[in-house]
């Protein structure tokens, strides 16, 4: 006996299955004392079957549930990748402005040291006149303390440069390389006006975690629909047709199929109702609770997004106000030092008390300058955080995030 069969099976969106198949069985009986006709015999067949659930498992909501869940999983993976990119862009901006702050702070510290060395040398020249050794030692201690601050500022600049190189990940400037990155852009000082309603709308529409929460609700709804359908009784209808042909040759057997010489029909129905149906009811209750949880998670995610936007807007406003305030303080400190320098040129004798006052005003000016730089860089960091909170950080930095169908992620800069 030799036989083969082949066929096609197509799942239907209604939940049913359509199958068609064909095959051939050849039998050659050589048993002594037996007689078959025809011998050898070739039996061919063509079969068609349709199976369709009418209650449990019926409808596209159930049959396409796994496809919809898989599509949501793909969208979720894309949103996860976008979230990672948003965080990376924001962290890179923060590292850039930290580098700007470290460079300017180093310049301020170096300028303060140079002024201190000059004042110390003046005090040294007055030893034996009106300056005591203790006063000179105090000046030396102040200068060395400023020198230590310069060393710390140099370290901070190196750390900021290495952190930015790590985030940029440019093979030409690896973290192991000692090249010092230099920031080219100056901090933005202009006010930025953003309406709260516009910012919140952008955050809800563009933030990946909000979109992921919406996908979570959709997934829970799909599973709830499937679980609700699983509570129904099983009622399946099927119809089958089998056409056969028999001959001593394969060609003759298939000709019998064409003539519809031997046709069988089978109509069947199956009904099943679990007693109690507790498993299906429990699964449906669990799916209801899961959907309720997904809605609560969505509300919590939206609340977090709203809070993040409001905090980012408040930080932008605060840091912009601080720019003006620290600038006024820096100008006042500079004016104090300037009047002291003018007074220094008009006084014939420089007393140690006068030089001590000069030391203190130099330090006050340096502190005011650092506070102003801190406010400037914090304002630019706050703008970056606001763009991230509203989900617009990629567009703000001219980065196009493209996910082609069936392809790989592509993030490029215009």
Short mmCIF file of C-alpha atoms in Angstrom, two decimals, residues 1-4 23-30 39-44 247-250:
data_model
loop_
_atom_site.label_atom_id
_atom_site.label_comp_id
_atom_site.label_asym_id
_atom_site.label_seq_id
_atom_site.Cartn_x
_atom_site.Cartn_y
_atom_site.Cartn_z
CA UNK A 1 0.00 0.00 0.00
CA UNK A 2 1.26 3.47 -0.96
CA UNK A 3 -0.66 6.64 -0.13
CA UNK A 4 -0.25 10.38 -0.08
CA UNK A 23 -4.94 12.34 -2.14
CA UNK A 24 -4.41 8.87 -3.64
CA UNK A 25 -4.00 5.38 -2.16
CA UNK A 26 -2.60 2.56 -4.29
CA UNK A 27 -3.08 -1.04 -3.11
CA UNK A 28 -1.46 -4.10 -4.70
CA UNK A 29 -2.63 -7.32 -2.98
CA UNK A 30 -0.48 -10.42 -3.59
CA UNK A 39 -5.99 -5.22 -8.39
CA UNK A 40 -3.90 -3.18 -8.17
CA UNK A 41 -6.47 -0.61 -6.99
CA UNK A 42 -6.04 3.17 -7.07
CA UNK A 43 -8.41 5.10 -4.84
CA UNK A 44 -8.36 8.93 -5.25
CA UNK A 247 -9.75 2.36 -10.81
CA UNK A 248 -6.80 0.13 -11.65
CA UNK A 249 -4.88 3.23 -12.74
CA UNK A 250 -4.33 6.58 -11.02
#
